[in-house]
Amino acid sequence: RNFFIKRQFKRLRKVVCVSRELEELLNANGIINTQVIHNGLSELDRPSNIDIENFKNKMDIGSNDKILLFTGRISLAKGFEQVQSLLRRLIMKEKNIRLLIVGKKLKFDSEIEENVINTGWLSKKEMNLAYSASDVTLVPSIYLDPFPTVVLESMCLGTPVIASVYSGAKEAVIDGVTGYHVNPFDIDDFSEKTLNILHNLDLSHSMSNKSKQEFSRRFTLEKCVKQYLELLF
């Protein structure tokens, strides 16, 4: 199978990769006719403060709660175990830190289940509310995750992202500026950087504003389409 895949790729004028991480993998396997074009996204509707408060009330999120968002295709490869380990570490220090999981309903150990809000699947409008109600978005993939859309959605709505060094997500996140890069297996560093955002209001606001600016500068759908048109014509 790999032989035929490589042969087909090599016959193409150009193979478009959604991240440098993916391009490096292809290059290492002898596929070198590559070009990176990051995905783009249409601007998302930013919810009103009233809608955000109503969403928090619906999800039983208290005014003093700190919310970590974990969403998308929830799986072990996406860092599910690492997120649980992170939450265990954090709630030993602060009981008001809660994990908002959007996706399929899951079971959790009794020691952390009270700090988990498992919503199930949400509509697009509700998903925008989930980003806006959260303090940090976690993208701790432990495999070569090409370029998760969750990162762009979060940036567009101004929620800082903590991105895995193993994924293309880190190419969207400017370490220390719009969020952080982490090794998801290093729970000490993971928890320290998470707490740094939760505890430092000035840093959190700065990361939020710069995330929105970086999205507008690099990852709009218009910019993505322009790059494809330049490649084709």
mmCIF file of C-alpha atoms in Angstrom:
data_model
loop_
_atom_site.group_PDB
_atom_site.id
_atom_site.type_symbol
_atom_site.label_atom_id
_atom_site.label_comp_id
_atom_site.label_asym_id
_atom_site.label_seq_id
_atom_site.Cartn_x
_atom_site.Cartn_y
_atom_site.Cartn_z
ATOM 1 C CA ARG A 1 0.000 0.000 0.000
ATOM 2 C CA ASN A 2 2.743 2.480 0.947
ATOM 3 C CA PHE A 3 4.549 1.826 -2.340
ATOM 4 C CA PHE A 4 1.485 2.777 -4.372
ATOM 5 C CA ILE A 5 0.709 5.799 -2.171
ATOM 6 C CA LYS A 6 4.229 7.153 -2.666
ATOM 7 C CA ARG A 7 4.084 6.484 -6.391
ATOM 8 C CA GLN A 8 0.830 8.389 -6.755
ATOM 9 C CA PHE A 9 2.095 11.306 -4.674
ATOM 10 C CA LYS A 10 5.270 11.589 -6.748
ATOM 11 C CA ARG A 11 3.226 11.868 -9.937
ATOM 12 C CA LEU A 12 1.535 15.018 -8.645
ATOM 13 C CA ARG A 13 2.864 18.493 -9.379
ATOM 14 C CA LYS A 14 2.296 19.546 -5.779
ATOM 15 C CA VAL A 15 1.079 17.940 -2.556
ATOM 16 C CA VAL A 16 -0.562 20.506 -0.264
ATOM 17 C CA CYS A 17 0.077 19.984 3.445
ATOM 18 C CA VAL A 18 -2.010 21.734 6.097
ATOM 19 C CA SER A 19 1.012 22.090 8.404
ATOM 20 C CA ARG A 20 4.804 22.001 8.379
ATOM 21 C CA GLU A 21 4.561 19.074 10.789
ATOM 22 C CA LEU A 22 2.751 17.037 8.128
ATOM 23 C CA GLU A 23 5.124 18.245 5.419
ATOM 24 C CA GLU A 24 8.155 17.070 7.410
ATOM 25 C CA LEU A 25 6.593 13.621 7.760
ATOM 26 C CA LEU A 26 5.997 13.349 4.003
ATOM 27 C CA ASN A 27 9.478 14.682 3.207
ATOM 28 C CA ALA A 28 11.042 12.097 5.539
ATOM 29 C CA ASN A 29 9.250 9.418 3.521
ATOM 30 C CA GLY A 30 10.571 10.632 0.183
ATOM 31 C CA ILE A 31 7.608 12.803 -0.850
ATOM 32 C CA ILE A 32 9.237 16.175 -1.457
ATOM 33 C CA ASN A 33 6.922 17.902 -3.966
ATOM 34 C CA THR A 34 5.118 19.589 -1.073
ATOM 35 C CA GLN A 35 3.819 23.002 -0.091
ATOM 36 C CA VAL A 36 2.264 24.141 3.174
ATOM 37 C CA ILE A 37 -1.040 25.998 3.154
ATOM 38 C CA HIS A 38 -2.564 26.251 6.593
ATOM 39 C CA ASN A 39 -6.317 25.840 6.855
ATOM 40 C CA GLY A 40 -8.447 28.960 7.008
ATOM 41 C CA LEU A 41 -11.713 29.630 8.785
ATOM 42 C CA SER A 42 -14.638 31.980 8.349
ATOM 43 C CA GLU A 43 -15.026 34.518 11.131
ATOM 44 C CA LEU A 44 -17.174 33.133 13.955
ATOM 45 C CA ASP A 45 -20.018 35.067 15.555
ATOM 46 C CA ARG A 46 -18.835 36.418 18.890
ATOM 47 C CA PRO A 47 -21.543 35.850 21.536
ATOM 48 C CA SER A 48 -22.848 38.660 23.715
ATOM 49 C CA ASN A 49 -21.975 38.808 27.400
ATOM 50 C CA ILE A 50 -25.591 38.007 28.262
ATOM 51 C CA ASP A 51 -25.549 34.877 26.095
ATOM 52 C CA ILE A 52 -22.262 33.781 27.688
ATOM 53 C CA GLU A 53 -23.718 34.230 31.187
ATOM 54 C CA ASN A 54 -26.823 32.277 30.227
ATOM 55 C CA PHE A 55 -24.639 29.480 28.875
ATOM 56 C CA LYS A 56 -22.633 29.398 32.115
ATOM 57 C CA ASN A 57 -25.820 29.187 34.141
ATOM 58 C CA LYS A 58 -27.090 26.368 31.932
ATOM 59 C CA MET A 59 -23.835 24.445 32.434
ATOM 60 C CA ASP A 60 -23.773 25.230 36.173
ATOM 61 C CA ILE A 61 -20.513 27.182 35.859
ATOM 62 C CA GLY A 62 -19.964 29.359 38.919
ATOM 63 C CA SER A 63 -18.659 32.921 38.831
ATOM 64 C CA ASN A 64 -15.371 31.845 40.452
ATOM 65 C CA ASP A 65 -14.859 28.717 38.332
ATOM 66 C CA LYS A 66 -11.869 28.502 36.011
ATOM 67 C CA ILE A 67 -12.747 26.585 32.850
ATOM 68 C CA LEU A 68 -10.489 24.373 30.745
ATOM 69 C CA LEU A 69 -12.051 23.436 27.394
ATOM 70 C CA PHE A 70 -11.345 20.084 25.728
ATOM 71 C CA THR A 71 -13.322 19.468 22.544
ATOM 72 C CA GLY A 72 -13.340 17.741 19.182
ATOM 73 C CA ARG A 73 -12.834 14.055 18.479
ATOM 74 C CA ILE A 74 -12.133 13.004 22.067
ATOM 75 C CA SER A 75 -9.773 10.021 22.112
ATOM 76 C CA LEU A 76 -6.578 8.701 23.683
ATOM 77 C CA ALA A 77 -4.612 9.981 20.678
ATOM 78 C CA LYS A 78 -6.037 13.456 21.273
ATOM 79 C CA GLY A 79 -4.582 13.430 24.798
ATOM 80 C CA PHE A 80 -7.581 12.317 26.846
ATOM 81 C CA GLU A 81 -5.451 10.598 29.518
ATOM 82 C CA GLN A 82 -3.115 13.585 29.720
ATOM 83 C CA VAL A 83 -6.056 15.931 30.267
ATOM 84 C CA GLN A 84 -7.325 13.761 33.113
ATOM 85 C CA SER A 85 -3.853 13.735 34.691
ATOM 86 C CA LEU A 86 -3.702 17.509 34.334
ATOM 87 C CA LEU A 87 -7.072 17.960 36.044
ATOM 88 C CA ARG A 88 -6.071 15.671 38.930
ATOM 89 C CA ARG A 89 -2.960 17.768 39.472
ATOM 90 C CA LEU A 90 -4.762 21.082 39.271
ATOM 91 C CA ILE A 91 -7.676 20.336 41.601
ATOM 92 C CA MET A 92 -5.243 19.265 44.289
ATOM 93 C CA LYS A 93 -4.296 22.945 44.366
ATOM 94 C CA GLU A 94 -7.573 24.638 43.438
ATOM 95 C CA LYS A 95 -11.033 23.112 43.668
ATOM 96 C CA ASN A 96 -12.632 25.742 41.410
ATOM 97 C CA ILE A 97 -10.842 24.535 38.254
ATOM 98 C CA ARG A 98 -13.245 22.625 36.035
ATOM 99 C CA LEU A 99 -12.965 20.750 32.763
ATOM 100 C CA LEU A 100 -15.564 21.469 30.086
ATOM 101 C CA ILE A 101 -15.649 18.557 27.637
ATOM 102 C CA VAL A 102 -17.653 18.952 24.440
ATOM 103 C CA GLY A 103 -18.231 15.712 22.575
ATOM 104 C CA LYS A 104 -19.343 12.217 23.403
ATOM 105 C CA LYS A 105 -20.373 11.458 26.983
ATOM 106 C CA LEU A 106 -17.542 9.876 28.946
ATOM 107 C CA LYS A 107 -16.972 8.288 32.344
ATOM 108 C CA PHE A 108 -14.433 9.700 34.764
ATOM 109 C CA ASP A 109 -12.783 8.558 37.970
ATOM 110 C CA SER A 110 -14.649 9.577 41.110
ATOM 111 C CA GLU A 111 -11.758 11.798 42.217
ATOM 112 C CA ILE A 112 -12.274 14.194 39.294
ATOM 113 C CA GLU A 113 -15.847 13.652 38.080
ATOM 114 C CA GLU A 114 -17.253 16.510 40.197
ATOM 115 C CA ASN A 115 -14.917 18.889 38.356
ATOM 116 C CA VAL A 116 -15.979 17.716 34.883
ATOM 117 C CA ILE A 117 -18.783 19.229 32.808
ATOM 118 C CA ASN A 118 -19.465 16.775 29.978
ATOM 119 C CA THR A 119 -21.929 18.503 27.629
ATOM 120 C CA GLY A 120 -22.236 15.972 24.833
ATOM 121 C CA TRP A 121 -22.383 17.431 21.324
ATOM 122 C CA LEU A 122 -23.286 21.113 20.955
ATOM 123 C CA SER A 123 -24.674 23.189 18.114
ATOM 124 C CA LYS A 124 -22.380 25.655 16.329
ATOM 125 C CA LYS A 125 -23.868 28.548 18.308
ATOM 126 C CA GLU A 126 -23.426 26.691 21.600
ATOM 127 C CA MET A 127 -19.877 25.769 20.609
ATOM 128 C CA ASN A 128 -19.039 29.452 20.183
ATOM 129 C CA LEU A 129 -20.437 30.011 23.668
ATOM 130 C CA ALA A 130 -18.275 27.195 25.057
ATOM 131 C CA TYR A 131 -15.113 28.823 23.682
ATOM 132 C CA SER A 132 -16.148 32.214 24.987
ATOM 133 C CA ALA A 133 -16.995 30.854 28.448
ATOM 134 C CA SER A 134 -13.635 29.094 28.803
ATOM 135 C CA ASP A 135 -10.334 30.432 30.104
ATOM 136 C CA VAL A 136 -8.067 28.045 28.179
ATOM 137 C CA THR A 137 -8.491 25.600 25.296
ATOM 138 C CA LEU A 138 -6.455 22.402 25.595
ATOM 139 C CA VAL A 139 -5.091 20.717 22.440
ATOM 140 C CA PRO A 140 -2.760 18.052 23.924
ATOM 141 C CA SER A 141 -2.574 15.529 21.044
ATOM 142 C CA ILE A 142 0.041 12.807 21.522
ATOM 143 C CA TYR A 143 0.307 11.939 17.821
ATOM 144 C CA LEU A 144 1.018 13.921 14.665
ATOM 145 C CA ASP A 145 -2.292 15.753 14.605
ATOM 146 C CA PRO A 146 -1.982 17.690 11.323
ATOM 147 C CA PHE A 147 -3.771 20.972 12.102
ATOM 148 C CA PRO A 148 -6.787 20.822 14.468
ATOM 149 C CA THR A 149 -9.624 23.212 13.593
ATOM 150 C CA VAL A 150 -10.252 23.650 17.331
ATOM 151 C CA VAL A 151 -7.170 25.881 17.503
ATOM 152 C CA LEU A 152 -8.431 28.322 14.886
ATOM 153 C CA GLU A 153 -11.931 28.437 16.365
ATOM 154 C CA SER A 154 -10.508 29.181 19.786
ATOM 155 C CA MET A 155 -8.160 31.873 18.474
ATOM 156 C CA CYS A 156 -10.950 33.543 16.516
ATOM 157 C CA LEU A 157 -13.015 33.848 19.702
ATOM 158 C CA GLY A 158 -10.054 34.957 21.817
ATOM 159 C CA THR A 159 -9.467 31.938 24.057
ATOM 160 C CA PRO A 160 -5.751 31.169 24.636
ATOM 161 C CA VAL A 161 -4.648 27.721 23.452
ATOM 162 C CA ILE A 162 -2.198 25.297 25.040
ATOM 163 C CA ALA A 163 -0.986 23.208 22.103
ATOM 164 C CA SER A 164 0.942 19.956 21.939
ATOM 165 C CA VAL A 165 4.463 19.979 20.518
ATOM 166 C CA TYR A 166 3.487 16.809 18.630
ATOM 167 C CA SER A 167 0.868 18.480 16.447
ATOM 168 C CA GLY A 168 0.551 21.140 13.799
ATOM 169 C CA ALA A 169 -1.423 23.187 16.329
ATOM 170 C CA LYS A 170 1.810 24.692 17.606
ATOM 171 C CA GLU A 171 2.263 26.425 14.236
ATOM 172 C CA ALA A 172 -0.806 28.565 14.929
ATOM 173 C CA VAL A 173 0.033 29.267 18.591
ATOM 174 C CA ILE A 174 2.861 31.685 19.374
ATOM 175 C CA ASP A 175 4.461 30.269 22.512
ATOM 176 C CA GLY A 176 4.128 32.667 25.423
ATOM 177 C CA VAL A 177 2.209 35.213 23.311
ATOM 178 C CA THR A 178 -1.128 33.704 22.215
ATOM 179 C CA GLY A 179 -0.851 30.566 24.350
ATOM 180 C CA TYR A 180 1.745 27.922 25.115
ATOM 181 C CA HIS A 181 3.435 24.884 23.587
ATOM 182 C CA VAL A 182 3.658 21.837 25.871
ATOM 183 C CA ASN A 183 4.772 18.241 25.905
ATOM 184 C CA PRO A 184 1.509 16.639 27.112
ATOM 185 C CA PHE A 185 3.460 13.924 28.934
ATOM 186 C CA ASP A 186 5.214 16.547 31.082
ATOM 187 C CA ILE A 187 2.362 17.156 33.519
ATOM 188 C CA ASP A 188 4.494 19.457 35.682
ATOM 189 C CA ASP A 189 5.064 21.867 32.794
ATOM 190 C CA PHE A 190 1.520 21.393 31.503
ATOM 191 C CA SER A 191 -0.003 22.339 34.862
ATOM 192 C CA GLU A 192 2.416 25.221 35.432
ATOM 193 C CA LYS A 193 1.564 26.853 32.098
ATOM 194 C CA THR A 194 -2.157 26.291 32.598
ATOM 195 C CA LEU A 195 -2.050 27.922 36.026
ATOM 196 C CA ASN A 196 0.020 30.770 34.638
ATOM 197 C CA ILE A 197 -2.852 31.714 32.321
ATOM 198 C CA LEU A 198 -5.535 31.141 34.964
ATOM 199 C CA HIS A 199 -3.765 33.209 37.628
ATOM 200 C CA ASN A 200 -2.441 36.086 35.521
ATOM 201 C CA LEU A 201 -5.346 38.214 34.349
ATOM 202 C CA ASP A 202 -3.162 40.637 32.378
ATOM 203 C CA LEU A 203 -1.484 37.732 30.569
ATOM 204 C CA SER A 204 -4.819 36.087 29.861
ATOM 205 C CA HIS A 205 -6.273 39.294 28.381
ATOM 206 C CA SER A 206 -3.139 39.882 26.329
ATOM 207 C CA MET A 207 -3.174 36.327 24.968
ATOM 208 C CA SER A 208 -6.869 36.667 24.152
ATOM 209 C CA ASN A 209 -6.421 39.885 22.189
ATOM 210 C CA LYS A 210 -3.315 38.685 20.383
ATOM 211 C CA SER A 211 -5.002 35.380 19.508
ATOM 212 C CA LYS A 212 -7.775 37.261 17.715
ATOM 213 C CA GLN A 213 -5.233 39.477 15.954
ATOM 214 C CA GLU A 214 -3.139 36.494 14.866
ATOM 215 C CA PHE A 215 -6.207 34.706 13.538
ATOM 216 C CA SER A 216 -7.190 37.739 11.462
ATOM 217 C CA ARG A 217 -3.637 38.148 10.194
ATOM 218 C CA ARG A 218 -2.968 34.534 9.181
ATOM 219 C CA PHE A 219 -5.912 32.155 9.275
ATOM 220 C CA THR A 220 -9.019 33.659 7.698
ATOM 221 C CA LEU A 221 -10.740 31.691 4.957
ATOM 222 C CA GLU A 222 -9.962 34.494 2.487
ATOM 223 C CA LYS A 223 -6.223 34.204 3.118
ATOM 224 C CA CYS A 224 -6.383 30.426 2.709
ATOM 225 C CA VAL A 225 -8.299 30.678 -0.596
ATOM 226 C CA LYS A 226 -5.835 33.286 -1.887
ATOM 227 C CA GLN A 227 -2.923 30.881 -1.326
ATOM 228 C CA TYR A 228 -4.709 28.100 -3.195
ATOM 229 C CA LEU A 229 -5.467 30.455 -6.110
ATOM 230 C CA GLU A 230 -1.815 31.513 -6.229
ATOM 231 C CA LEU A 231 -0.793 27.852 -6.342
ATOM 232 C CA LEU A 232 -3.257 27.013 -9.124
ATOM 233 C CA PHE A 233 -2.779 30.080 -11.318
#
